[in-house]
Amino acid sequence: AQKITQTQPGMFVQEKEAVTLDCTYDTSDPSYGLFWYKQPSSGEMIFLIYQGSYDQQNATEGRYSLNFQKARKSANLVISASQLGDSAMYFCAMREGENTGFQKLVFGTGTRLLVSP
Amino acid sequence: DVKVTQSSRYLVKRTGEKVFLECVQDMDHENMFWYRQDPGLGLRLIYFSYDVKMKEKGDIPEGYSVSREKKERFSLILESASTNQTSMYLCASSLSTGIRNQPQHFGDGTRLSIL
């Protein structure tokens, strides 16, 4: 079964608007971490934000925030005030066994975001 | 800043050739990973290593092997390249235990074409 599901293959947003990229996950491990990465057309994967399963508050990093709904097993990325440079592929990923230090990540299939002027 | 360097951005090889993809990281990370990325499939883990000379199979190890003789270097080997191994290959590294939110740091990727 898919452990990470990103149902939006593509999203469009106008500059300066906010956009939400969806991510749902499946795990029976109570200790896990969720990551979002950005991949511009140049190819490098850029780490954006992290949410731990035991974190009480939603993670925020500048214009990025993570809408973490544990009961729904969702970890949506919210980008506020979109910029043209936000156009990229975005991947959600999960790491189980956070307390063990085991480092294996499972990735979703990605969402391509296009920001228009 | 962490630097993960992959030896080639683009590589073209022929079917049946032995292909080496090299990855070097400069942050003394214990863990290193090789992924392949295909449209609609996201990133899939091929092999990873948590220490020198240690290796573990990922989700799609068939047709690949790896080598980690030094801590900073992790090589992916296609023993006999086939056209279905045409893909984007990404190397990553990370620190080991102790830091929950420690991300994996990625190289720029190698776009490999097998003709």
XYZ file of C-alpha atoms in Angstrom:
232
model
C 0.000 0.000 0.000
C 1.130 3.533 -0.678
C 2.669 4.998 2.415
C 2.687 8.562 1.107
C -0.037 9.832 -1.215
C 0.061 13.101 -3.097
C -3.149 13.269 -5.089
C -2.439 16.498 -6.993
C -0.144 15.886 -9.960
C -0.221 19.604 -10.773
C -1.312 22.851 -9.171
C -1.574 26.403 -10.478
C -1.491 29.542 -8.360
C -1.135 33.230 -9.035
C 1.726 35.182 -7.629
C 1.135 36.487 -4.082
C -1.639 33.987 -3.403
C -1.430 31.111 -0.925
C -1.476 27.489 -2.055
C -1.926 24.173 -0.255
C -0.249 20.988 -1.448
C -1.852 17.833 -0.108
C -0.108 14.876 1.484
C -1.610 11.907 3.294
C 0.374 9.111 4.861
C -0.101 5.651 6.248
C 1.821 4.201 9.168
C 1.214 2.180 12.313
C 4.398 3.476 13.941
C 3.588 6.082 16.634
C 6.960 7.755 16.083
C 7.511 9.212 12.632
C 8.637 12.343 10.883
C 7.249 14.096 7.849
C 9.347 16.135 5.424
C 8.676 18.349 2.460
C 11.231 18.869 -0.286
C 11.263 21.221 -3.272
C 12.828 20.225 -6.573
C 13.317 23.053 -9.094
C 13.853 22.250 -12.760
C 17.596 22.213 -12.139
C 17.123 18.949 -10.253
C 18.452 19.459 -6.752
C 16.224 18.479 -3.817
C 15.857 21.270 -1.270
C 14.649 20.482 2.245
C 11.816 22.825 3.269
C 10.161 21.767 6.515
C 9.841 18.964 9.070
C 7.023 17.805 11.370
C 7.496 15.175 14.061
C 4.574 12.968 15.050
C 4.840 14.094 18.664
C 5.122 17.790 17.872
C 2.203 19.651 19.379
C 2.381 22.626 17.070
C 2.366 22.848 13.300
C 5.806 23.482 11.871
C 6.560 26.796 10.178
C 9.594 27.977 8.215
C 9.221 31.435 6.741
C 6.528 31.288 4.061
C 6.130 27.536 4.506
C 3.860 25.971 7.079
C 2.703 22.452 7.595
C -0.961 21.776 8.337
C -0.554 18.606 10.398
C -3.757 16.704 11.141
C -2.657 13.564 12.909
C -6.070 11.891 13.189
C -6.576 12.310 9.441
C -2.971 11.326 8.730
C -2.444 14.372 6.612
C 0.504 16.771 6.409
C -0.346 19.451 3.874
C 2.198 22.076 2.896
C 0.961 25.649 2.804
C 2.959 28.225 0.874
C 1.902 31.775 1.603
C 2.420 34.702 -0.758
C 3.582 32.572 -3.695
C 6.539 33.768 -5.743
C 7.564 32.893 -9.292
C 10.567 31.073 -7.850
C 8.224 28.680 -6.055
C 7.471 26.969 -9.370
C 8.899 23.491 -8.850
C 8.105 19.905 -8.002
C 7.229 19.316 -4.341
C 7.663 16.007 -2.574
C 6.234 14.844 0.722
C 8.236 12.157 2.546
C 7.938 10.129 5.746
C 10.496 8.554 8.039
C 9.256 5.891 10.443
C 10.885 4.988 13.731
C 11.992 8.510 14.566
C 13.236 7.497 17.993
C 15.448 4.776 16.579
C 17.403 7.066 14.342
C 16.685 4.791 11.407
C 16.956 7.044 8.458
C 14.976 5.544 5.588
C 12.637 7.981 3.840
C 9.589 7.065 1.774
C 8.548 9.623 -0.832
C 5.281 10.491 -2.502
C 4.967 10.919 -6.258
C 5.149 14.684 -6.090
C 3.073 17.725 -7.062
C 4.205 20.132 -9.750
C 3.429 23.716 -8.771
C 3.289 26.474 -11.345
C 3.153 30.070 -10.174
C 1.886 32.551 -12.744
C 2.465 36.329 -12.770
C 26.577 24.070 4.281
C 26.394 20.404 3.455
C 27.712 19.574 0.040
C 26.776 16.373 -1.739
C 28.516 16.100 -5.084
C 27.596 13.687 -7.832
C 30.279 13.109 -10.408
C 28.176 13.741 -13.528
C 25.022 15.727 -14.291
C 24.420 13.873 -17.554
C 25.672 10.479 -18.658
C 25.007 8.414 -21.770
C 25.990 4.739 -21.837
C 25.278 1.686 -23.937
C 23.314 -1.425 -23.063
C 25.500 -3.999 -21.344
C 28.112 -1.536 -20.127
C 29.191 -1.417 -16.490
C 28.301 2.034 -15.177
C 29.635 3.773 -12.088
C 27.875 6.715 -10.456
C 29.925 8.436 -7.796
C 28.768 10.495 -4.839
C 30.871 12.383 -2.322
C 29.725 14.286 0.775
C 31.828 16.663 2.815
C 30.013 16.668 6.166
C 31.184 13.432 7.750
C 27.679 11.954 7.514
C 27.264 8.335 8.495
C 24.286 7.607 6.240
C 24.291 7.699 2.463
C 21.544 6.800 0.002
C 20.953 6.198 -3.675
C 17.536 6.884 -5.223
C 16.164 6.807 -8.702
C 13.475 9.238 -9.779
C 10.990 8.504 -12.545
C 7.983 10.585 -13.617
C 4.849 9.610 -11.738
C 6.767 7.345 -9.378
C 8.571 9.819 -7.156
C 11.869 8.808 -5.571
C 12.538 5.152 -4.915
C 15.341 3.911 -2.698
C 17.857 1.628 -4.377
C 20.484 1.088 -1.659
C 21.666 2.806 1.467
C 24.638 2.620 3.782
C 24.924 3.564 7.436
C 28.650 3.003 7.783
C 31.787 2.280 5.818
C 31.598 -1.091 4.076
C 27.977 -1.516 5.230
C 25.111 -1.595 2.777
C 21.417 -2.351 2.870
C 19.007 -3.015 0.047
C 16.287 -0.497 -0.535
C 13.044 -1.016 -2.395
C 14.434 -1.603 -5.893
C 17.972 -3.055 -5.656
C 17.739 -5.432 -8.635
C 20.341 -4.710 -11.268
C 22.377 -2.464 -8.976
C 25.168 -2.797 -6.462
C 26.968 -0.273 -4.265
C 30.332 0.310 -2.706
C 31.334 2.323 0.324
C 35.041 2.040 0.954
C 35.373 5.473 2.556
C 32.933 7.364 4.716
C 32.579 10.272 2.319
C 32.070 8.278 -0.873
C 29.179 6.068 -1.965
C 29.190 4.535 -5.426
C 26.286 3.073 -7.347
C 27.142 0.397 -9.896
C 25.030 -0.826 -12.764
C 26.620 -4.194 -13.474
C 25.184 -4.529 -16.979
C 23.190 -1.457 -17.946
C 19.786 -1.916 -19.503
C 17.436 0.580 -21.135
C 14.991 0.357 -18.226
C 17.686 1.867 -16.024
C 17.431 5.143 -17.903
C 16.472 7.524 -15.132
C 17.478 10.377 -12.843
C 19.701 9.159 -10.003
C 19.939 11.093 -6.756
C 22.441 10.615 -3.969
C 21.750 11.804 -0.412
C 23.459 11.816 2.945
C 22.425 12.424 6.541
C 23.691 12.315 10.075
C 22.933 9.224 12.086
C 21.034 9.114 15.369
C 20.233 11.828 17.830
C 18.593 14.592 15.836
C 14.947 14.032 15.022
C 14.487 16.629 12.353
C 17.722 15.869 10.571
C 16.927 15.884 6.860
C 18.657 14.056 4.075
C 20.820 16.327 1.931
C 20.788 15.656 -1.776
C 23.161 16.045 -4.667
C 22.127 17.664 -7.954
C 21.332 14.337 -9.585
C 22.701 12.409 -12.548
C 20.490 12.031 -15.575
C 21.516 8.672 -17.031
C 20.494 7.501 -20.481
C 21.113 3.924 -21.580
C 21.003 3.466 -25.348
